[in-house]
Short mmCIF file of C-alpha atoms in Angstrom, two decimals:
data_model
loop_
_atom_site.label_atom_id
_atom_site.label_comp_id
_atom_site.label_asym_id
_atom_site.label_seq_id
_atom_site.Cartn_x
_atom_site.Cartn_y
_atom_site.Cartn_z
CA MET T 1 -5.40 -3.78 -16.20
CA VAL T 2 -1.79 -3.55 -16.59
CA ALA T 3 -0.06 -6.56 -15.42
CA GLY T 4 0.41 -5.31 -12.03
CA ALA T 5 1.03 -2.18 -10.27
CA ALA T 6 4.28 -2.58 -11.88
CA GLY T 7 3.03 -2.62 -15.31
CA GLY T 8 1.73 -5.34 -17.42
CA GLY T 9 -1.67 -6.55 -18.08
CA GLY T 10 -3.00 -5.92 -14.76
CA GLY T 11 -0.31 -3.96 -13.51
CA GLY T 12 0.71 -0.55 -14.51
CA GLY T 13 2.41 1.85 -12.29
CA GLY T 14 -0.75 2.85 -10.62
CA ALA T 15 -2.67 6.03 -10.51
CA ALA T 16 0.56 7.31 -9.16
CA GLY T 17 2.73 5.17 -11.37
CA GLY T 18 4.84 6.81 -13.99
CA ASP T 19 7.21 5.00 -16.27
CA ASP T 20 10.94 4.94 -16.63
CA PRO T 21 12.50 6.79 -19.58
CA ALA T 22 14.91 3.91 -19.90
CA ALA T 23 12.46 1.13 -19.16
CA ALA T 24 12.58 -1.71 -21.62
CA ALA T 25 16.13 -0.82 -22.53
CA SER T 26 17.10 -4.28 -21.43
CA ARG T 27 14.93 -7.36 -21.17
CA GLY T 28 16.73 -10.11 -19.39
CA ARG T 29 15.84 -13.65 -18.57
CA SER T 30 15.62 -15.39 -15.25
CA SER T 31 16.83 -18.91 -14.66
CA ALA T 32 14.94 -19.62 -11.45
CA HIS T 33 11.79 -21.13 -12.92
CA PRO T 34 11.69 -24.78 -13.99
CA PRO T 35 10.66 -24.89 -17.65
CA ALA T 36 7.66 -26.65 -19.05
CA ILE T 37 7.99 -28.31 -22.42
CA THR T 38 5.60 -27.33 -25.17
CA MET T 39 5.49 -28.33 -28.82
CA ARG T 40 7.02 -25.78 -31.10
CA VAL T 41 5.05 -24.63 -34.14
CA VAL T 42 7.12 -23.14 -36.94
CA ARG T 43 5.24 -20.05 -38.03
CA PRO T 44 5.37 -18.67 -41.57
CA SER T 45 6.96 -15.28 -42.11
CA MET T 46 4.99 -12.08 -42.66
CA ASP T 47 5.57 -12.45 -46.37
CA ASP T 48 3.78 -15.78 -46.41
CA GLY T 49 0.56 -13.91 -45.67
CA GLU T 50 -0.86 -16.48 -43.27
CA ASP T 51 -2.80 -15.54 -40.21
CA THR T 52 -0.95 -16.84 -37.16
CA ALA T 53 -3.99 -17.97 -35.21
CA ARG T 54 -5.53 -19.62 -38.25
CA SER T 55 -2.37 -21.56 -39.05
CA CYS T 56 -2.28 -22.77 -35.46
CA GLN T 57 -5.94 -23.71 -35.55
CA THR T 58 -5.76 -25.78 -38.70
CA GLY T 59 -2.53 -27.51 -37.71
CA ALA T 60 1.03 -26.54 -38.47
CA GLN T 61 3.36 -28.89 -40.27
CA PHE T 62 6.51 -28.78 -38.18
CA PHE T 63 6.84 -29.49 -34.46
CA SER T 64 9.86 -29.61 -32.21
CA PRO T 65 10.22 -29.53 -28.41
CA MET T 66 11.03 -26.15 -26.89
CA PRO T 67 11.23 -25.06 -23.25
CA ARG T 68 8.78 -22.59 -21.76
CA PRO T 69 10.85 -19.49 -20.92
CA PRO T 70 11.13 -18.51 -17.23
CA PRO T 71 9.04 -15.64 -15.85
CA LEU T 72 10.49 -12.14 -15.70
CA ARG T 73 12.19 -11.15 -12.46
CA THR T 74 12.61 -7.94 -10.49
CA ASP T 75 16.37 -8.42 -10.01
CA GLY T 76 17.33 -6.00 -12.77
CA SER T 77 17.54 -8.60 -15.52
CA ASN T 78 14.42 -6.91 -16.92
CA THR T 79 14.57 -3.14 -16.61
CA PHE T 80 10.86 -2.48 -16.57
CA ALA T 81 10.08 -5.19 -14.02
CA ARG T 82 12.75 -3.76 -11.70
CA PHE T 83 11.60 -0.15 -12.15
CA SER T 84 7.99 -1.15 -11.63
CA MET T 85 8.65 -2.96 -8.40
CA GLU T 86 11.19 -0.52 -6.99
CA VAL T 87 9.54 2.77 -7.98
CA ARG T 88 6.03 2.42 -9.33
CA VAL T 89 4.64 0.00 -6.75
CA PRO T 90 5.65 2.15 -3.74
CA ARG T 91 4.08 5.11 -5.54
CA ILE T 92 0.83 3.18 -5.82
CA ALA T 93 0.90 2.49 -2.09
CA ARG T 94 1.42 6.16 -1.25
CA ASP T 95 -1.16 7.31 -3.77
CA LEU T 96 -3.62 5.03 -1.96
CA LEU T 97 -2.83 6.89 1.27
CA ASP T 98 -3.39 10.25 -0.43
CA ARG T 99 -6.77 9.13 -1.77
CA ASN T 100 -7.94 7.63 1.53
CA PRO T 101 -7.50 10.35 4.18
CA THR T 102 -9.89 8.60 6.57
CA LEU T 103 -8.01 5.31 6.55
CA PRO T 104 -7.33 4.36 10.19
CA PRO T 105 -3.85 5.23 11.48
CA ALA T 106 -2.85 1.59 11.95
CA SER T 107 -3.70 0.82 8.32
CA ARG T 108 -1.90 3.95 7.10
CA ASP T 109 1.21 2.91 9.01
CA ALA T 110 0.99 -0.62 7.61
CA VAL T 111 0.74 0.63 4.01
CA GLU T 112 3.70 2.98 4.47
CA ARG T 113 5.75 0.19 6.05
CA LEU T 114 4.91 -1.98 3.06
CA ALA T 115 6.15 0.68 0.63
CA ARG T 116 9.38 1.10 2.59
CA SER T 117 9.93 -2.64 2.80
CA ILE T 118 9.85 -2.84 -0.99
CA GLU T 119 12.31 0.03 -1.35
CA ALA T 120 14.57 -1.68 1.20
CA ASN T 121 14.35 -5.01 -0.62
CA ALA T 122 12.91 -6.88 2.34
CA PRO T 123 11.87 -10.54 2.06
CA LEU T 124 8.45 -11.24 0.60
CA PRO T 125 5.99 -11.36 3.50
CA ALA T 126 4.14 -14.54 4.34
CA PRO T 127 0.38 -14.24 3.83
CA ARG T 128 -1.74 -13.92 6.96
CA PRO T 129 -5.42 -14.52 7.67
CA PRO T 130 -8.20 -13.58 7.54
CA ALA T 131 -8.81 -14.23 3.86
CA PRO T 132 -10.57 -16.92 1.84
CA ASP T 133 -7.38 -17.55 -0.15
CA ILE T 134 -5.01 -18.14 2.77
CA GLU T 135 -4.29 -21.78 1.91
CA SER T 136 -3.59 -21.20 -1.78
CA TRP T 137 -1.49 -18.11 -1.04
CA THR T 138 0.48 -19.93 1.65
CA ALA T 139 1.30 -22.70 -0.81
CA ALA T 140 2.38 -20.16 -3.43
CA HIS T 141 4.48 -18.22 -0.93
CA GLU T 142 6.33 -21.36 0.14
CA GLU T 143 7.65 -21.66 -3.43
CA HIS T 144 9.04 -18.10 -3.17
CA ALA T 145 9.84 -17.88 0.54
CA THR T 146 13.53 -17.10 -0.03
CA GLU T 147 12.84 -14.26 -2.48
CA ARG T 148 12.96 -10.54 -1.79
CA TRP T 149 10.89 -7.80 -3.37
CA LEU T 150 13.70 -6.80 -5.74
CA ASP T 151 14.89 -10.32 -6.48
CA ALA T 152 11.70 -12.25 -7.19
CA GLU T 153 9.47 -13.39 -9.99
CA TRP T 154 7.72 -10.18 -11.00
CA PHE T 155 4.23 -11.62 -11.43
CA HIS T 156 4.31 -13.25 -8.00
CA ALA T 157 5.78 -10.16 -6.33
CA GLU T 158 3.18 -7.83 -7.82
CA LEU T 159 0.28 -9.97 -6.65
CA ALA T 160 1.97 -10.38 -3.25
CA PHE T 161 2.07 -6.58 -2.96
CA TYR T 162 -1.64 -6.23 -3.65
CA ARG T 163 -2.46 -8.97 -1.20
CA ALA T 164 -0.36 -7.18 1.42
CA VAL T 165 -2.25 -3.95 0.67
CA ALA T 166 -5.57 -5.73 1.22
CA GLU T 167 -4.20 -7.11 4.47
CA ALA T 168 -2.94 -3.72 5.63
CA CYS T 169 -6.28 -2.06 4.84
CA ARG T 170 -8.22 -4.95 6.44
CA PHE T 171 -10.19 -5.46 3.23
CA TRP T 172 -11.57 -8.86 4.21
CA GLU T 173 -12.84 -7.47 7.51
CA THR T 174 -14.29 -4.15 6.32
CA ASP T 175 -15.22 -5.03 2.71
CA GLU T 176 -13.95 -1.56 1.75
CA ASP T 177 -11.97 -1.33 -1.49
CA PRO T 178 -8.98 0.96 -0.86
CA PHE T 179 -8.87 1.76 -4.57
CA ALA T 180 -12.55 2.77 -4.71
CA PRO T 181 -11.74 6.52 -4.76
CA ALA T 182 -9.73 6.11 -7.98
CA LYS T 183 -12.46 3.95 -9.54
CA ASP T 184 -15.20 6.39 -8.50
CA GLU T 185 -13.27 9.31 -9.97
CA GLU T 186 -13.01 7.51 -13.30
CA LEU T 187 -16.74 6.72 -13.41
CA ALA T 188 -17.61 10.30 -12.48
CA GLY T 189 -15.71 11.65 -15.49
CA GLU T 190 -16.74 11.78 -19.12
CA ARG T 191 -14.21 9.34 -20.55
CA PRO T 192 -16.16 6.11 -19.94
CA TRP T 193 -19.39 7.52 -21.28
CA SER T 194 -18.10 9.32 -24.36
CA ARG T 195 -16.26 6.17 -25.42
CA LEU T 196 -19.22 3.94 -24.66
CA GLU T 197 -21.56 6.20 -26.61
CA ARG T 198 -19.18 6.09 -29.55
CA ALA T 199 -18.92 2.29 -29.36
CA LEU T 200 -22.68 1.80 -29.12
CA GLY T 201 -23.27 4.02 -32.15
CA GLY T 202 -22.44 1.29 -34.64
CA THR T 203 -25.06 0.01 -37.02
CA GLY T 204 -25.33 -3.00 -39.25
CA PRO T 205 -25.51 -6.75 -38.71
CA ARG T 206 -24.76 -8.13 -35.26
CA ASP T 207 -21.50 -9.81 -36.30
CA GLU T 208 -20.15 -6.54 -37.71
CA ARG T 209 -21.11 -4.64 -34.56
CA ILE T 210 -19.46 -7.27 -32.36
CA HIS T 211 -16.31 -7.09 -34.47
CA ALA T 212 -16.23 -3.31 -33.96
CA LEU T 213 -16.98 -3.62 -30.24
CA LEU T 214 -14.04 -5.99 -29.86
CA ASP T 215 -11.85 -3.18 -31.19
CA ALA T 216 -13.32 -0.69 -28.72
CA CYS T 217 -12.84 -3.13 -25.86
CA LEU T 218 -9.23 -3.80 -26.83
CA TRP T 219 -8.26 -0.13 -26.85
CA GLY T 220 -10.33 0.48 -23.74
CA ASN T 221 -7.68 -1.61 -22.01
CA ARG T 222 -5.38 1.39 -22.24
CA VAL T 223 -7.41 3.00 -19.46
CA ASP T 224 -5.69 1.31 -16.56
CA LEU T 225 -5.71 3.41 -13.42
CA SER T 226 -2.44 1.84 -12.36
CA TYR T 227 -0.74 3.02 -15.54
CA THR T 228 -1.21 6.68 -16.40
CA VAL T 229 0.84 6.38 -19.58
CA GLY T 230 -1.80 4.15 -21.14
CA ALA T 231 -4.84 5.88 -19.67
CA ALA T 232 -3.88 9.14 -21.36
CA ARG T 233 -4.00 7.64 -24.87
CA ASP T 234 -7.20 8.00 -26.89
CA HIS T 235 -6.20 7.66 -30.54
CA ARG T 236 -4.76 4.76 -32.46
CA HIS T 237 -2.87 4.45 -35.70
CA ASP T 238 -3.53 1.80 -38.31
CA ASP T 239 -0.35 -0.09 -37.43
CA ASP T 240 -0.89 -0.05 -33.66
CA LEU T 241 -2.71 -3.39 -33.78
CA LEU T 242 0.17 -5.82 -34.20
CA VAL T 243 -1.93 -8.98 -34.51
CA ASP T 244 -5.63 -9.05 -35.39
CA ASP T 245 -7.27 -12.47 -35.03
CA ARG T 246 -10.76 -11.12 -34.41
CA ALA T 247 -12.08 -12.50 -37.68
CA SER T 248 -10.88 -15.99 -36.74
CA ALA T 249 -12.66 -15.90 -33.38
CA LEU T 250 -15.80 -14.11 -34.51
CA PRO T 251 -17.66 -17.25 -35.69
CA LEU T 252 -17.38 -18.66 -32.17
CA LEU T 253 -18.60 -15.44 -30.59
CA VAL T 254 -21.69 -15.22 -32.80
CA ARG T 255 -22.44 -18.94 -32.88
CA PRO T 256 -26.09 -19.49 -31.91
CA GLY T 257 -26.28 -20.53 -28.28
CA ALA T 258 -22.64 -19.63 -27.60
CA HIS T 259 -21.39 -19.55 -24.01
CA VAL T 260 -18.84 -16.75 -23.96
CA HIS T 261 -16.54 -16.32 -20.97
CA LEU T 262 -15.13 -12.85 -20.29
CA VAL T 263 -12.01 -12.71 -18.12
CA ALA T 264 -12.37 -9.09 -17.11
CA ASP T 265 -9.60 -6.61 -16.46
CA ASN T 266 -10.13 -2.95 -15.49
CA ALA T 267 -13.19 -1.33 -14.01
CA GLY T 268 -14.15 2.08 -15.36
CA THR T 269 -13.90 2.83 -19.06
CA GLU T 270 -12.80 -0.66 -20.04
CA LEU T 271 -15.55 -2.42 -18.09
CA ALA T 272 -18.20 -0.07 -19.49
CA LEU T 273 -17.10 -1.00 -23.01
CA ASP T 274 -16.96 -4.68 -22.09
CA LEU T 275 -20.55 -4.49 -20.87
CA GLY T 276 -21.55 -2.95 -24.19
CA LEU T 277 -19.99 -5.96 -25.91
CA VAL T 278 -21.73 -8.37 -23.54
CA ASP T 279 -25.06 -6.74 -24.39
CA ALA T 280 -24.45 -7.29 -28.11
CA LEU T 281 -23.51 -10.93 -27.52
CA LEU T 282 -26.72 -11.46 -25.53
CA GLU T 283 -28.86 -10.24 -28.43
CA ASP T 284 -28.91 -13.93 -29.30
CA PRO T 285 -31.56 -15.15 -26.84
CA ALA T 286 -29.74 -18.50 -26.49
CA CYS T 287 -26.34 -16.93 -25.73
CA ARG T 288 -24.91 -16.94 -22.22
CA VAL T 289 -22.02 -14.91 -20.81
CA THR T 290 -19.94 -15.67 -17.73
CA ALA T 291 -17.74 -12.85 -16.42
CA HIS T 292 -14.69 -13.87 -14.37
CA LEU T 293 -13.80 -11.21 -11.81
CA LYS T 294 -11.38 -10.55 -8.98
CA THR T 295 -12.34 -11.12 -5.36
CA GLN T 296 -9.71 -8.75 -3.98
CA PRO T 297 -8.58 -5.31 -5.21
CA VAL T 298 -5.48 -5.59 -7.41
CA PHE T 299 -3.73 -3.39 -9.94
CA VAL T 300 -5.74 -0.39 -8.67
CA SER T 301 -8.61 -0.67 -11.14
CA ASP T 302 -9.18 -4.38 -11.70
CA ALA T 303 -12.85 -5.23 -11.63
CA LEU T 304 -14.62 -6.79 -8.68
CA ALA T 305 -18.25 -7.92 -8.82
CA ARG T 306 -19.24 -4.70 -7.05
CA ASP T 307 -17.67 -2.73 -9.89
CA VAL T 308 -20.05 -4.33 -12.36
CA TRP T 309 -23.03 -3.16 -10.31
CA SER T 310 -21.63 0.33 -9.75
CA THR T 311 -20.99 0.66 -13.48
CA LEU T 312 -24.53 -0.47 -14.30
CA ALA T 313 -25.86 2.05 -11.79
CA ARG T 314 -23.92 4.83 -13.51
CA MET T 315 -25.22 3.66 -16.87
CA ASP T 316 -28.77 3.79 -15.51
CA ALA T 317 -28.16 7.33 -14.35
CA ARG T 318 -26.79 8.36 -17.75
CA GLY T 319 -29.89 7.08 -19.50
CA GLY T 320 -30.05 6.87 -23.29
CA ALA T 321 -28.24 4.00 -24.97
CA ALA T 322 -26.12 3.31 -21.88
CA GLY T 323 -29.19 3.09 -19.68
CA ALA T 324 -30.86 0.73 -22.12
CA VAL T 325 -27.80 -1.55 -22.03
CA ALA T 326 -27.90 -1.55 -18.23
CA ARG T 327 -31.58 -2.52 -18.17
CA ARG T 328 -31.03 -5.37 -20.62
CA LEU T 329 -28.03 -6.68 -18.70
CA ARG T 330 -29.94 -6.63 -15.43
CA GLY T 331 -32.66 -8.62 -17.14
CA ALA T 332 -30.10 -11.10 -18.50
CA PHE T 333 -28.64 -11.48 -15.01
CA ASP T 334 -32.06 -12.10 -13.51
CA ALA T 335 -32.73 -14.71 -16.21
CA GLY T 336 -29.44 -16.50 -15.51
CA ARG T 337 -27.98 -15.71 -18.94
CA LEU T 338 -25.34 -13.40 -17.44
CA ARG T 339 -23.28 -14.77 -14.57
CA LEU T 340 -20.68 -13.02 -12.45
CA LEU T 341 -18.03 -15.43 -11.25
CA PRO T 342 -15.51 -13.83 -8.86
CA ASP T 343 -12.76 -16.18 -7.77
CA PRO T 344 -9.57 -15.79 -5.68
CA PHE T 345 -7.57 -17.39 -8.50
CA TRP T 346 -7.80 -14.20 -10.60
CA SER T 347 -6.36 -12.16 -7.71
CA GLY T 348 -3.62 -14.68 -7.01
CA PRO T 349 -0.12 -15.35 -8.37
CA ARG T 350 -0.68 -18.54 -10.36
CA PHE T 351 -0.48 -18.79 -14.13
CA LEU T 352 -3.44 -20.04 -16.11
CA TRP T 353 -2.06 -23.56 -16.53
CA GLU T 354 -1.96 -23.72 -12.73
CA ALA T 355 -5.64 -22.84 -12.35
CA PRO T 356 -7.49 -24.90 -9.74
CA PRO T 357 -9.80 -27.61 -11.09
CA HIS T 358 -13.00 -25.65 -10.52
CA VAL T 359 -11.72 -22.70 -12.57
CA ALA T 360 -10.45 -24.96 -15.35
CA ARG T 361 -13.81 -26.77 -15.42
CA GLU T 362 -15.68 -23.49 -15.79
CA LEU T 363 -13.45 -22.33 -18.61
CA SER T 364 -13.67 -25.68 -20.38
CA GLY T 365 -17.39 -25.05 -20.86
CA ALA T 366 -16.75 -21.91 -22.89
CA THR T 367 -17.41 -21.69 -26.59
CA VAL T 368 -14.68 -19.07 -26.48
CA ALA T 369 -13.01 -17.11 -23.67
CA LEU T 370 -12.27 -13.41 -24.12
CA VAL T 371 -9.18 -12.69 -22.00
CA LYS T 372 -8.79 -8.99 -21.35
CA GLY T 373 -5.73 -6.97 -20.49
CA ASP T 374 -2.02 -7.09 -19.94
CA ALA T 375 -1.88 -8.91 -16.60
CA ASN T 376 -4.27 -11.61 -17.80
CA TYR T 377 -2.13 -11.97 -20.93
CA ARG T 378 0.90 -12.43 -18.70
CA ARG T 379 -1.05 -15.04 -16.76
CA VAL T 380 -1.75 -16.93 -20.00
CA VAL T 381 1.78 -16.89 -21.47
CA GLY T 382 3.76 -17.16 -18.24
CA ASP T 383 5.00 -13.54 -18.04
CA ALA T 384 8.02 -14.57 -20.07
CA LEU T 385 10.25 -13.38 -22.89
CA TRP T 386 9.47 -15.83 -25.65
CA PRO T 387 11.73 -16.24 -28.69
CA PRO T 388 10.67 -13.91 -31.51
CA ASP T 389 9.67 -16.85 -33.71
CA ALA T 390 7.52 -18.58 -31.07
CA THR T 391 3.82 -18.83 -31.82
CA PHE T 392 0.93 -17.87 -29.59
CA ALA T 393 -0.18 -21.51 -29.77
CA GLU T 394 3.09 -22.60 -28.19
CA ALA T 395 2.42 -20.34 -25.23
CA ALA T 396 -1.36 -20.81 -24.93
CA GLY T 397 -1.97 -24.24 -26.45
CA TYR T 398 -2.65 -25.79 -23.06
CA ALA T 399 -5.76 -23.61 -22.57
CA PRO T 400 -8.98 -25.43 -21.59
CA ALA T 401 -11.02 -23.44 -24.14
CA PRO T 402 -10.52 -21.40 -27.30
CA LEU T 403 -9.04 -18.02 -26.37
CA LEU T 404 -9.12 -14.53 -27.79
CA CYS T 405 -6.75 -12.25 -25.86
CA LEU T 406 -7.38 -8.51 -26.20
CA ARG T 407 -4.48 -6.59 -24.73
CA THR T 408 -2.68 -3.28 -25.01
CA MET T 409 0.99 -3.60 -24.26
CA LYS T 410 2.17 -2.41 -20.86
CA SER T 411 4.89 -4.99 -20.18
CA ASP T 412 7.60 -6.85 -22.07
CA SER T 413 6.06 -10.30 -22.42
CA ILE T 414 4.77 -10.96 -25.93
CA VAL T 415 4.60 -13.99 -28.19
CA GLY T 416 3.29 -14.78 -31.65
CA LEU T 417 4.05 -11.62 -33.60
CA PRO T 418 4.71 -11.81 -37.35
CA ARG T 419 8.26 -12.83 -38.16
CA GLY T 420 10.68 -9.92 -38.14
CA LEU T 421 8.34 -7.47 -36.42
CA VAL T 422 9.88 -7.80 -32.94
CA GLU T 423 13.35 -7.10 -34.27
CA ARG T 424 12.19 -4.06 -36.27
CA LEU T 425 10.28 -2.55 -33.36
CA ASP T 426 13.13 -3.19 -30.94
CA ALA T 427 15.48 -1.35 -33.27
CA SER T 428 13.20 1.61 -33.99
CA GLU T 429 11.08 2.10 -30.84
CA PRO T 430 12.64 0.68 -27.68
CA ARG T 431 9.53 1.46 -25.58
CA TRP T 432 6.99 -0.27 -27.83
CA ARG T 433 6.37 -3.10 -25.38
CA ILE T 434 5.47 -0.89 -22.43
CA ASP T 435 3.98 2.40 -23.66
CA ALA T 436 0.41 1.11 -24.22
CA GLN T 437 0.42 2.48 -27.77
CA ARG T 438 0.13 -0.92 -29.41
CA GLY T 439 -2.09 -3.89 -28.85
CA VAL T 440 -2.88 -7.41 -29.97
CA ALA T 441 -5.99 -9.47 -30.58
CA GLN T 442 -4.53 -12.96 -30.48
CA ALA T 443 -6.52 -16.16 -30.78
CA PHE T 444 -5.76 -19.74 -29.97
CA LEU T 445 -8.58 -21.84 -31.37
CA GLY T 446 -6.58 -25.13 -31.10
CA PRO T 447 -5.97 -27.79 -30.37
CA ILE T 448 -2.38 -28.57 -31.24
CA PRO T 449 -0.19 -31.24 -29.62
CA HIS T 450 1.63 -30.21 -26.46
CA VAL T 451 3.49 -31.92 -23.67
CA ALA T 452 3.53 -30.58 -20.13
CA GLY T 453 6.80 -30.92 -18.34
#
């Protein structure tokens, strides 16, 4: 998922969301967020030939305090965040109306009022019941109660928009996903199945097939129904993968008896590929997989538990290799080796270090957590503009489990690239952070010292 309707990990511009020709021309900082203090790891340059994740895992030599940068804001200090909130998010709301002609008139009016309120820069709305997350959302809103749609922390504002959509469409009362038409259209097409067939065609030892499936799952993240720019891409160049830590994380993934946690992103093509990977992991009869899912529709195509079952049903109908995967995964679910764990946290506005205790406890039991997508990446690193020489360990070293983040880039936040690469890409390709052409497979296998502040 792109990080939000507005682009980024979970959020692209939406089925209706385009992107700004000048987006990413400026990437400003906000000063409204109190910094946390982490321990700075001095990373070797590209010429030193060291793998970033591996150097963090084994322990770097030099540490110094550095502040955690503030989250991006929609106030214009970051061009893409502003464009996403002001233009792309209202488009997503109106695309929803186009795709749901039978939506009741009161809900249609509420969605249109929401779109206009964003364009008019109205104050962020207070959350209202009914919803299982009303207490946590109320607490989060109180921290942003003075903010307006176009002068707010982007991550919070995006998630507030999707919660307001669910409220307007009475999702918690009807249990009807307003983005289901877009998801169904994706599953009815050939894209998920041609890519899944290609990914399942690998041969060789299990570790080699898992390594290749990780690649397929990473680039499957381009297919974000909230971000048409990424969804249209099918091919990759050798230099599109800016960081590749798969080899560092692979021993954890294939460890006998591993408990792998998958923090899922988009339904559709990406989820189909993720399920192919899960099937390969479960070839070890002692392996277990827990999939973390949303409880509320966000970022158009983010996966709910129901999307797992609808995808498996489509795989059954396709038959062949896809059908065989579906049968095995149903068996693994029945045996308790595959768990689906939807939680309101993943639909909410908190960063990963703010996860409630029950979510942190679940993650702490992981041998390794696969964190998918742009919005989840933003959740891990704080949706911030980190200094070019900051390491991924500085941003993610607090994590309760080893992490492997698989993400195609649909927003500006990035950390841990080889020294000098950010500057070169900024100079040669100003849209490289947001055009979904490039991706990262970044691991934190820790621990390293850190201080919360």
